[in-house]
Coordinates of C-alpha atoms and ligand atoms in Angstrom, one line a residue:
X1 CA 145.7 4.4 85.8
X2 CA 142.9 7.1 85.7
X3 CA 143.2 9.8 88.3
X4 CA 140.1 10.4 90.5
X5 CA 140.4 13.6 92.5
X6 CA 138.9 14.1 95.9
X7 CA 137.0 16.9 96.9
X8 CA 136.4 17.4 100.3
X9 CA 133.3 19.1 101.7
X10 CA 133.5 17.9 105.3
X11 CA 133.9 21.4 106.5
X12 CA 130.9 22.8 104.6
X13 CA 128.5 19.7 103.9
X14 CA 130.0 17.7 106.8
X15 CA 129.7 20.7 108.7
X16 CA 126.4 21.9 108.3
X17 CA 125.0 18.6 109.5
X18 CA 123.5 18.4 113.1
X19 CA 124.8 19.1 116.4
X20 CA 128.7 20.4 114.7
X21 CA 130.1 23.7 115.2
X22 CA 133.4 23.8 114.4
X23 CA 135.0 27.4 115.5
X24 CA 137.8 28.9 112.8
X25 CA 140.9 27.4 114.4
X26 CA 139.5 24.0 114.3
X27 CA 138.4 24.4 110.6
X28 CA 141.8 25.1 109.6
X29 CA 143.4 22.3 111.5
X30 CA 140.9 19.8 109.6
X31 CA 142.2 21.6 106.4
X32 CA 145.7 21.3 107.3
X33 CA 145.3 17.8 107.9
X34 CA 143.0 17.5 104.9
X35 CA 146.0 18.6 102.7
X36 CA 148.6 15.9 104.5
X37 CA 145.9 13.7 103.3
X38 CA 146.0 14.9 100.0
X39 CA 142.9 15.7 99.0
X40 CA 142.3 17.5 95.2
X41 CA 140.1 20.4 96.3
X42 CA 139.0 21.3 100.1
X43 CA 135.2 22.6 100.3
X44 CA 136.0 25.1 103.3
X45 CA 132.8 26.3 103.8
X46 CA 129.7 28.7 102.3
X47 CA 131.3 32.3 102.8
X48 CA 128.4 34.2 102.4
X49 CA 126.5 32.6 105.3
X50 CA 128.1 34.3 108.3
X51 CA 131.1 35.7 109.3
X52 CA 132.7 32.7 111.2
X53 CA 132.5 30.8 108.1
X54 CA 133.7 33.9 106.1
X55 CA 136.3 33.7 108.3
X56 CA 137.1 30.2 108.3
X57 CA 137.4 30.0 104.4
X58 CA 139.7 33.1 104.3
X59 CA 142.3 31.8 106.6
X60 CA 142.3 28.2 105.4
X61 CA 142.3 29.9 101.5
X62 CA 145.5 31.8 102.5
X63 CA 147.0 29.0 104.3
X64 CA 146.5 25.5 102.4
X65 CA 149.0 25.5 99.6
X66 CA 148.7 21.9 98.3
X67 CA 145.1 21.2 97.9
X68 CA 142.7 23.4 96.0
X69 CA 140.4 25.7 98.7
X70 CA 136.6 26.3 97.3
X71 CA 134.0 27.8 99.3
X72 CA 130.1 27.8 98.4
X73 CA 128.0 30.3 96.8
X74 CA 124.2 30.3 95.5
X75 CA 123.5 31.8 92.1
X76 CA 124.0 35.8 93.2
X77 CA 126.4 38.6 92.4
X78 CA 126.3 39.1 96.4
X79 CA 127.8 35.2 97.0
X80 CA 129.9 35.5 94.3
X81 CA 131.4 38.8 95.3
X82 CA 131.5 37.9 99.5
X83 CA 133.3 34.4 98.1
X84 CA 135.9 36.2 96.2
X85 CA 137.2 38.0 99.6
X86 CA 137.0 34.8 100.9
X87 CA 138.9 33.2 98.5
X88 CA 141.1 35.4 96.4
X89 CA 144.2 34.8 98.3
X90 CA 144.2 30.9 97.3
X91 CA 147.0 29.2 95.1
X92 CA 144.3 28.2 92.8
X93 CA 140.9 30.6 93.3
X94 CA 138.0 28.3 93.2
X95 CA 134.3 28.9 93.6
X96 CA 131.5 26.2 93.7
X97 CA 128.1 27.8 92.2
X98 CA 124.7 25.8 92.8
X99 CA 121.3 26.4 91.9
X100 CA 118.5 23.7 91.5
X101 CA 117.3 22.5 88.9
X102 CA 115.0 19.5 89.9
X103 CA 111.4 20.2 88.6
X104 CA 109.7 20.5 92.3
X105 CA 112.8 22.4 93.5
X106 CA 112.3 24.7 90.6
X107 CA 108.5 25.3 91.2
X108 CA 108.2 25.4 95.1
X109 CA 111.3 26.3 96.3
X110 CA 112.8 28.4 93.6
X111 CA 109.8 29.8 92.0
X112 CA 111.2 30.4 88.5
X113 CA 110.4 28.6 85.2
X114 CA 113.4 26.4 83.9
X115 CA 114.1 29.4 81.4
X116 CA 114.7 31.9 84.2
X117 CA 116.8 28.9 85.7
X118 CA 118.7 28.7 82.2
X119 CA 119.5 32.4 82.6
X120 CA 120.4 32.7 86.4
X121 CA 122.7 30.2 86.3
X122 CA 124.4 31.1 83.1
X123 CA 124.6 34.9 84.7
X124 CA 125.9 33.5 87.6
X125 CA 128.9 32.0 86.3
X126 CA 129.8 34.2 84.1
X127 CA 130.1 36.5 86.5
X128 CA 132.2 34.0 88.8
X129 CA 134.2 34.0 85.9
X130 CA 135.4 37.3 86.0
X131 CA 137.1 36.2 89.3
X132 CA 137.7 32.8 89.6
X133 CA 139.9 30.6 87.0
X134 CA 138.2 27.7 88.2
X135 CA 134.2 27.7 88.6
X136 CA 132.2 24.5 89.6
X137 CA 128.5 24.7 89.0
X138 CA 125.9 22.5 90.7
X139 CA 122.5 21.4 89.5
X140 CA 121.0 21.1 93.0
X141 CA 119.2 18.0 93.0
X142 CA 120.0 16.9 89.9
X143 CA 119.7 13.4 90.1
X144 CA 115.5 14.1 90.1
X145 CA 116.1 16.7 87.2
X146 CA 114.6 15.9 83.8
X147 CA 117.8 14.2 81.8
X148 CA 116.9 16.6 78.6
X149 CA 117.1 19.7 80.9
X150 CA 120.3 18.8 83.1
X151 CA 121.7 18.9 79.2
X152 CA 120.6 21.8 77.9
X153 CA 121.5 24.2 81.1
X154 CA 124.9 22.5 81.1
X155 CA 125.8 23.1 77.6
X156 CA 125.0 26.6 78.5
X157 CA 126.8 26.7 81.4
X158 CA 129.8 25.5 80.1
X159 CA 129.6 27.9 77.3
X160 CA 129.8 30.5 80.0
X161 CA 133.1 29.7 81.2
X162 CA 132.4 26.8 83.8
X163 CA 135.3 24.2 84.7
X164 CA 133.3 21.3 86.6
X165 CA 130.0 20.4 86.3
X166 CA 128.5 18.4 89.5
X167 CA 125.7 16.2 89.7
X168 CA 124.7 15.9 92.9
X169 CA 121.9 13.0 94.5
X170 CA 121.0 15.9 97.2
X171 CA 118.1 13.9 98.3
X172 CA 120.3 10.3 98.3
X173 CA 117.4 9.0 96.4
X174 CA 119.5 7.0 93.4
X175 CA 120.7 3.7 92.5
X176 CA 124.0 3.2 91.4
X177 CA 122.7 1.5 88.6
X178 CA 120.6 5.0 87.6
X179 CA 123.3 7.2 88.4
X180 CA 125.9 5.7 86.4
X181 CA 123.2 5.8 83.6
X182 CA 123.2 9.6 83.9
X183 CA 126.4 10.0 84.1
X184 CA 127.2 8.2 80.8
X185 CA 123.8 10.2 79.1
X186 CA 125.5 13.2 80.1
X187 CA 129.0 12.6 78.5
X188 CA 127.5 11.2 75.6
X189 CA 124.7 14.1 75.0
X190 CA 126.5 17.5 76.7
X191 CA 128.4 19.6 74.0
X192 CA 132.3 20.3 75.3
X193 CA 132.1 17.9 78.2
X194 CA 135.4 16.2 77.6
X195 CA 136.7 20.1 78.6
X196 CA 135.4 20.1 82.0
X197 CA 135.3 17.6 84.9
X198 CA 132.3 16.1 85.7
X199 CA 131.8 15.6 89.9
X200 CA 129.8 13.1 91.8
X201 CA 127.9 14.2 95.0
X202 CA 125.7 11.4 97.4
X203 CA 123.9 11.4 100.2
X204 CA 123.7 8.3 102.6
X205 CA 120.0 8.4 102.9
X206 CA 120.0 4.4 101.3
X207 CA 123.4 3.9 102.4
X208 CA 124.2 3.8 98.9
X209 CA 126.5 6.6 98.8
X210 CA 129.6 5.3 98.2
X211 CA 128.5 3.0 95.6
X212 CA 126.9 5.6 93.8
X213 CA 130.3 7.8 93.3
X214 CA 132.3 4.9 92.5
X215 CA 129.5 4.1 89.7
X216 CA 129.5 7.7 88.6
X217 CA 133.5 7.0 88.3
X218 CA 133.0 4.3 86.4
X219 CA 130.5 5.7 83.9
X220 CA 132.6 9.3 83.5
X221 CA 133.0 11.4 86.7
X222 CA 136.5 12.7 87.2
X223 CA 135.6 13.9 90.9
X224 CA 134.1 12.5 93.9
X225 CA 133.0 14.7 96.6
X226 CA 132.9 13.2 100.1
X227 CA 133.7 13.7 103.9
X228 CA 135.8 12.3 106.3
X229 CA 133.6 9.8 108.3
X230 CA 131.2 10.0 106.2
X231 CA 129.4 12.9 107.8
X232 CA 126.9 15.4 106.5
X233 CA 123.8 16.3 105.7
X234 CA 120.8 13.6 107.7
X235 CA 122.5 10.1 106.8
X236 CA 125.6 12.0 105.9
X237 CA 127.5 12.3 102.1
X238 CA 129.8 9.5 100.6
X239 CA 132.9 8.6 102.8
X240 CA 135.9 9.6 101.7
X241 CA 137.8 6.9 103.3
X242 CA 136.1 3.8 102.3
X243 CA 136.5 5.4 98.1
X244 CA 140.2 6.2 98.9
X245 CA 140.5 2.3 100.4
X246 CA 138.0 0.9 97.8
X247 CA 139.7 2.7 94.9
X248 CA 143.5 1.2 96.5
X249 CA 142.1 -2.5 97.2
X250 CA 140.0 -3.2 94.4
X251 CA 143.2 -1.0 91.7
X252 CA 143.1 -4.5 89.8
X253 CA 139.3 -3.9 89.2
X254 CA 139.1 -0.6 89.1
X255 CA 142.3 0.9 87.7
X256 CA 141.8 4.1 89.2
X257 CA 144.4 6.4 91.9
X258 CA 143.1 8.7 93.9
X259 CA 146.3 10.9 95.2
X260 CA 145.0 10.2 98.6
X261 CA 147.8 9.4 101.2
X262 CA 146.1 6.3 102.9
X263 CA 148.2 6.7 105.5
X264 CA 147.1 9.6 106.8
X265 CA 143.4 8.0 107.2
X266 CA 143.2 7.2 110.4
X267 CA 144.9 9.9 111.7
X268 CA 142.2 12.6 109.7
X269 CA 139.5 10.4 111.3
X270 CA 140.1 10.9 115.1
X271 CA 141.1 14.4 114.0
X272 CA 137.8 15.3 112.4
X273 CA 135.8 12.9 115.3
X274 CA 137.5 14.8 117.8
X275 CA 136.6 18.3 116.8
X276 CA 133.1 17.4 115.6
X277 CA 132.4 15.5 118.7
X278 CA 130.6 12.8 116.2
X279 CA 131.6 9.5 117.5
X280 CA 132.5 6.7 114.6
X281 CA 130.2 3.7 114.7
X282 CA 132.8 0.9 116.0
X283 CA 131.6 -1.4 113.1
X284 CA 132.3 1.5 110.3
X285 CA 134.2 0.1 107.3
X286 CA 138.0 1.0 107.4
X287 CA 138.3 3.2 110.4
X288 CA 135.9 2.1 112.9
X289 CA 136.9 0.6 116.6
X290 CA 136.2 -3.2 114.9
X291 CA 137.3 -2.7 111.6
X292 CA 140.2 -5.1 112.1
X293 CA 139.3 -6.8 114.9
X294 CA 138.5 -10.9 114.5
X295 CA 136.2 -12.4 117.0
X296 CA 135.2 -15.4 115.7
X297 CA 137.5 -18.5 116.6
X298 CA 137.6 -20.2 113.3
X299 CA 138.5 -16.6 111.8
X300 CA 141.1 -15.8 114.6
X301 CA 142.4 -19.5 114.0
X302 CA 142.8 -18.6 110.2
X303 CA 144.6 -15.7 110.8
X304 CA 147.4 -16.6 112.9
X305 CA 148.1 -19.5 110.3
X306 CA 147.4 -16.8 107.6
X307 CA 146.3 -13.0 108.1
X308 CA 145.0 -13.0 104.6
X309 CA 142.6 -16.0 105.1
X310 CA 140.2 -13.2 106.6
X311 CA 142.2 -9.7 106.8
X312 CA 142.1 -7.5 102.9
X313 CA 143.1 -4.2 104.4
X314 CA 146.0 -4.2 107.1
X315 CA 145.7 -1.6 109.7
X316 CA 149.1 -0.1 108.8
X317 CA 147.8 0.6 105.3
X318 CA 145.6 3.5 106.9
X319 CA 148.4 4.6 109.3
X320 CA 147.6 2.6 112.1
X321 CA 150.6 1.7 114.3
X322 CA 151.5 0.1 117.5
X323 CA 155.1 1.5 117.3
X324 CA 156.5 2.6 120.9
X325 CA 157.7 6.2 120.8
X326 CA 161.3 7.0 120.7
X327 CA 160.5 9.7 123.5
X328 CA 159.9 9.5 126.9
X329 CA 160.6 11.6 130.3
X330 CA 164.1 12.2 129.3
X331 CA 164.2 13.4 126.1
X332 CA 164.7 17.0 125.2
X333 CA 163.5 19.7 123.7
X334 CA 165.4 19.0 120.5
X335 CA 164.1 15.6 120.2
X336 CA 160.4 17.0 120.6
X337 CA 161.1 19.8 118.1
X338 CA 162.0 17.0 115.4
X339 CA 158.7 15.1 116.3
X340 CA 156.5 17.6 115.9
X341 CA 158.1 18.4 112.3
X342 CA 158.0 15.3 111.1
X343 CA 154.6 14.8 112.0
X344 CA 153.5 18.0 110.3
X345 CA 153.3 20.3 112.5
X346 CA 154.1 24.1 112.2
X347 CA 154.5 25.4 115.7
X348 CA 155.5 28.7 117.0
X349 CA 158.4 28.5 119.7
X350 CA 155.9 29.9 122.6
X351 CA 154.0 27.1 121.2
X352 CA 156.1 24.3 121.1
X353 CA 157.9 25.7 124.7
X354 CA 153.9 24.9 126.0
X355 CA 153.7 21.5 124.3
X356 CA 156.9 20.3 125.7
X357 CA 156.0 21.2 129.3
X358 CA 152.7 19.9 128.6
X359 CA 154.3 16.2 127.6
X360 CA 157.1 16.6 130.7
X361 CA 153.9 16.8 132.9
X362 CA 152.5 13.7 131.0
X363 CA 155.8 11.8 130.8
X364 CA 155.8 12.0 134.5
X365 CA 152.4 10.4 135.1
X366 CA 152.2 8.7 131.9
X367 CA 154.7 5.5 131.2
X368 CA 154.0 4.9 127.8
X369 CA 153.6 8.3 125.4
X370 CA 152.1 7.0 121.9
X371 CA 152.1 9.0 119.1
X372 CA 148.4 9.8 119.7
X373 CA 149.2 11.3 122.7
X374 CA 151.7 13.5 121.1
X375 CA 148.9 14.3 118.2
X376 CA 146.4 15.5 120.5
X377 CA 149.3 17.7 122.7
X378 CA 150.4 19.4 119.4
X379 CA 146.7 19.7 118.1
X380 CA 145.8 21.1 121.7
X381 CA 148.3 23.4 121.2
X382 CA 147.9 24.4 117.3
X383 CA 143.7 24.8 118.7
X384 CA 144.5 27.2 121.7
X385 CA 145.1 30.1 119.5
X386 CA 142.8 32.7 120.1
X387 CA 143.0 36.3 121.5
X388 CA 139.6 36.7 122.8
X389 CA 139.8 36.8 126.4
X390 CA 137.9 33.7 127.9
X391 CA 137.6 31.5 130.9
X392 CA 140.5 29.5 132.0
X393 CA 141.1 26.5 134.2
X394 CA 144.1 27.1 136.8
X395 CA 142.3 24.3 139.6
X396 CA 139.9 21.6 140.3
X397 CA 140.0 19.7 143.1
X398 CA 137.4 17.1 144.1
X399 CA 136.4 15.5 147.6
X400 CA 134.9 12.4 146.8
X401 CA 133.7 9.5 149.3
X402 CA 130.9 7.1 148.9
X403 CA 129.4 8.1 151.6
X404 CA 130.7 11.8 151.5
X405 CA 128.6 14.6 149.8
X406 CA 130.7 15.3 146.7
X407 CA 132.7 18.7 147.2
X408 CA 134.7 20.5 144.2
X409 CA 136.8 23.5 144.5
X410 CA 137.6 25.5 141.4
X411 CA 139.9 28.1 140.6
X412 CA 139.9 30.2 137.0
X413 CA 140.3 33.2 135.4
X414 CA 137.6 35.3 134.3
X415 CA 137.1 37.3 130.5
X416 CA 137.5 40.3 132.8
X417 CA 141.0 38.9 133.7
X418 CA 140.0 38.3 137.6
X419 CA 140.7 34.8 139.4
X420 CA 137.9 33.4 141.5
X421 CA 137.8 30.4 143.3
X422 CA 134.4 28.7 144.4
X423 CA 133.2 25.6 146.0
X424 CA 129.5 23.9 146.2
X425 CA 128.5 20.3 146.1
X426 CA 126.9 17.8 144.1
X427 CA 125.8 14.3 143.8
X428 CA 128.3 13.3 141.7
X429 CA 131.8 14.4 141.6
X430 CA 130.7 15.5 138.0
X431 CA 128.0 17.3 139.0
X432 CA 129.9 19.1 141.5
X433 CA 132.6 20.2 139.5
X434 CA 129.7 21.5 136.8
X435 CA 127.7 23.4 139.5
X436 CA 130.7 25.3 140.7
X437 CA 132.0 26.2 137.1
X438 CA 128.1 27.1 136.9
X439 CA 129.1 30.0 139.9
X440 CA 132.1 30.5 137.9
X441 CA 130.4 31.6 134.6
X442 CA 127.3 32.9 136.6
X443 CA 125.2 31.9 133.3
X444 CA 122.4 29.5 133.5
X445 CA 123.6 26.1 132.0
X446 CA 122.1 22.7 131.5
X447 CA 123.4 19.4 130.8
X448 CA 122.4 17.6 127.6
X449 CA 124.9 15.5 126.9
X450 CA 128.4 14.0 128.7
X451 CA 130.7 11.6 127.6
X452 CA 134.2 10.7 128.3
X453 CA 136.3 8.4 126.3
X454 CA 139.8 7.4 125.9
X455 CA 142.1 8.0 123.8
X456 CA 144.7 4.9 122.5
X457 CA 144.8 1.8 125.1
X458 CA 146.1 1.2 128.9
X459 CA 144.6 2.4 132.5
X460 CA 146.7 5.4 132.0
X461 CA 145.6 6.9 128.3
X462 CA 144.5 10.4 128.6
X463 CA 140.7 10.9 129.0
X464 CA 138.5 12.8 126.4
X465 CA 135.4 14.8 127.5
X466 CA 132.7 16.3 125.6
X467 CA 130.0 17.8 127.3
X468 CA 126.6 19.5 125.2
X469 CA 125.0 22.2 127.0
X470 CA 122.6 24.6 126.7
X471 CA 124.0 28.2 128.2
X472 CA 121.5 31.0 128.1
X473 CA 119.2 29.3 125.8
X474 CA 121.9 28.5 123.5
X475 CA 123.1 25.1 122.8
X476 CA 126.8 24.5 122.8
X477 CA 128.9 21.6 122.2
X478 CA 132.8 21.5 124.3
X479 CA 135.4 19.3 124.5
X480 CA 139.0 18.8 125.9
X481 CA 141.2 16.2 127.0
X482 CA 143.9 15.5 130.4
X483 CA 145.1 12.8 132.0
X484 CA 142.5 12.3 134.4
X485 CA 138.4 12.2 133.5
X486 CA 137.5 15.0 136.4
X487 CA 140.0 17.7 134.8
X488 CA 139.0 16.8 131.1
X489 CA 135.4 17.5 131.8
X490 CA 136.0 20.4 133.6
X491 CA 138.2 21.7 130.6
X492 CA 134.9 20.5 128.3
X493 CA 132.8 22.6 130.0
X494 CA 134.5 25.7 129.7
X495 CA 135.0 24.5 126.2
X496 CA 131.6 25.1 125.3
X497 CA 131.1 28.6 127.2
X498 CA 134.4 30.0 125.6
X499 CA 133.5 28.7 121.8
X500 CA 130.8 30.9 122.5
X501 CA 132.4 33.9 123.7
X502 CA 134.7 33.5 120.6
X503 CA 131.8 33.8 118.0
X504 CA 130.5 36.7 119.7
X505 CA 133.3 38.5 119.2
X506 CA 133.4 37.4 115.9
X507 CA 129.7 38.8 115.4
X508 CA 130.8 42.2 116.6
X509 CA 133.8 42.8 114.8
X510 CA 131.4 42.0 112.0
X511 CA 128.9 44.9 113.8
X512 CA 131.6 47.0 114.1
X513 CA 132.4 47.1 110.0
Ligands
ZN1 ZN1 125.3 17.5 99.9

């Protein structure tokens, strides 16, 4: 079978899409999870574009052991030399170079003549070179690049030391059909192209995405790049899920592995949904809400004579599973420990000590604990480190009545390391609870966007929040999760105003240096 690696970029293309801000600790949970899943090469952001993402890249580099950690960088000695901080302490030091090289990019954007492009790009990665053992370079927009040129500047950037060579439908403008074709024009033209890998990169933007990688694989690629979801830039980039899944179903067509760990899917999915706060369309292929779900009565007939009359992929192929726990009220710390190992998890002992009393509180309320309860209390607690001082919940407590004017009471601790307790109404027990935080912070905030879901099945699954606000003019995006709706938004909010503390702390450190 052929081998099809996987490179990630939903924590720099998925990223950069609208409304996400991830902060560093929940970039390098995705990565962590990203390397469970198996992925070739993780795309942890652009380095050179501020310091959170500088940040992010550098831990995740010095942390992911398994999967290959890359970070972007435009055509400069300055990227180049801000990456290689970033990324120097990586098993494998890799750098992904991109410059365009479509004829209007070139002209309006770039202002350069293709020869100047010839000769920045050549520069560029020679000088990556010097660095990094592995160097990816990327003909921005390449798919609406003259054929004849996309050959000549890759024969000379291969000369120059590169290891992959993507070619990237930026704009999501091809047809799988035409981007096969260039795929097989460049293998069959470029000089000392069977020494390098040869990447696909699509945009969504005709929903074609996924079947343009998996004709670029067909006609020559030896890499995909895509994001969990399917999330990026506008109509987002391929997704990586329905390749991995296509690539596993279809192996008699296709005879083609992927390394992924398919059972790690649906688990990455929530994960990367979660943190985003980008909810997955419930008729998504593979991991959506409805992706297994028969309605129909002549299909629901067929498949309890037959699953396979109407079901290809089986929801425990992507890790789905209906499993009751072994762990309840009474089990003990030991037992917990185990779980949290063999689920992947590398807790501290503080860390572990505050998941376990976080799951006895749970167990108590809770009858049933599923395994996605246990996921989001040991994320919760892999997510909580920080040393910035910020704003933290100790009370909420709501008076609510139909006819009553809502009242909520709430008690937290301050950046300044005070407790304060205030109360104020509301119309809504919602409302209330946000107008008092609003005395808490003493900040002016508005309400964009709320929405609470749950998380797994039963009247008594834990509640997720995530609430968009605009705080000082700036918009912010929180989210948090407990067992009851009113505490989870509550927890949200603060969320959102303590992200942002974070990345100002983050901006002066950098003022400080
Ligand atoms: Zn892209």
């Amino acid at each position: 079978m052929r081998r099809i690696d996987i490179f990630d970029t939903t924590l720099r293309d998925g990223e950069q899409s609208a409304g996400i801000n991830l902060n560093t600790v929940e970039k390098l949970e995705i990565a962590r999870q990203l390397e469970k899943l198996g992925v070739a090469v993780i795309e942890a952001g652009f380095p050179a574009s501020s310091p959170g993402d500088f940040e992010a890249v550098q831990r995740i580099a010095n942390t992911v052991k398994n999967s290959t950690v890359t970070g972007l960088a435009r055509a400069m000695k300055k990227d180049i030399d801000i990456s290689w901080e970033a990324l120097r302490g990586g098993e494998q030091p890799h750098i992904h170079v991109f410059l365009a090289t479509s004829p209007i990019h070139m002209e309006y954007k770039l202002k350069k003549t293709p020869d100047e492009v010839v000769d920045i790009a050549v520069d560029a990665v020679k000088y990556a070179k010097q660095f990094f053992p592995l160097v990816q370079w990327s003909a921005e927009d390449a798919f609406r690049s003259e054929p004849e040129f996309l050959v000549r500047i890759i024969n000379k950037v291969i000369a120059a030391g590169a290891t992959t060579i993507n070619i990237p439908d930026t704009v999501g403008y091809a047809t799988p059909q035409e981007y096969g074709a260039l795929f097989k024009y460049l293998k069959e033209n470029v000089t000392g192209v069977e020494k390098v890998k040869l990447s696909a990169h699509c945009h969504d933007d005709l929903g074609m995405a996924v079947a343009n990688s998996i004709a670029a694989v067909e006609n020559g690629a030896d890499q995909v790049e895509c994001t969990i979801n399917g999330i990026g830039e506008r109509a987002g980039n391929a997704s990586l899920e329905e390749i991995a899944v296509a690539m596993h179903i279809r192996k008699d067509f296709y005879n083609m592995d992927t390394g992924i760990n398919l059972q790690e899917i649906k688990r990455s999915s929530q994960l990367v949904s979660r943190l985003t706060g980008v909810v997955i369309q419930p008729n998504k292929a593979v991991v959506g809400k409805n992706a297994f779900a028969h309605e129909s009565g002549i299909h629901q007939d067929g498949m309890l004579k037959n699953r396979q009359t109407y079901e290809i992929i089986t929801p425990e192929l992507i890790g789905e599973t209906d499993m009751p726990l072994a762990l309840g009220k009474h089990s003990g710390r030991h037992a917990f420990k185990d779980r949290a190992v063999s689920m992947g998890f590398e807790l501290s002992d503080k860390q572990l000590n505050e998941a376990f009393d976080d799951f006895k509180k749970l167990a108590d309320r809770k009858k049933e604990i599923t395994e996605d309860d246990l996921f989001v209390l040991f994320t919760g607690q892999q997510l909580s480190d920080t040393d910035t001082p910020i704003y933290e919940l100790h009370n909420v407590q709501v008076q609510y009545g139909t006819s009553n004017i809502p009242t909520a009471t709430v008690t937290a601790t301050v950046p300044s390391g005070e407790t304060v307790t205030v109360a104020t109404t509301g119309s809504g027990s919602v409302e209330s609870i946000f107008n008092a935080l609003e005395l808490v912070i003493k900040g002016e905030v508005l309400i964009l966007d709320y929405r609470v879901t749950s998380i797994g099945k039963g009247r008594d699954a834990l509640g997720e929040a995530v609430v968009n606000l605009s705080y000082n003019g700036l918009e912010l995006k929180g989210r948090d999760v407990a067992q009851d709706v009113l505490e989870a938004s509550a927890k949200a909010y603060l969320n959102a105003i303590n992200r942002q503390l974070v990345r100002e702390r983050l901006r002066t450190q950098e003022l400080i240096k």
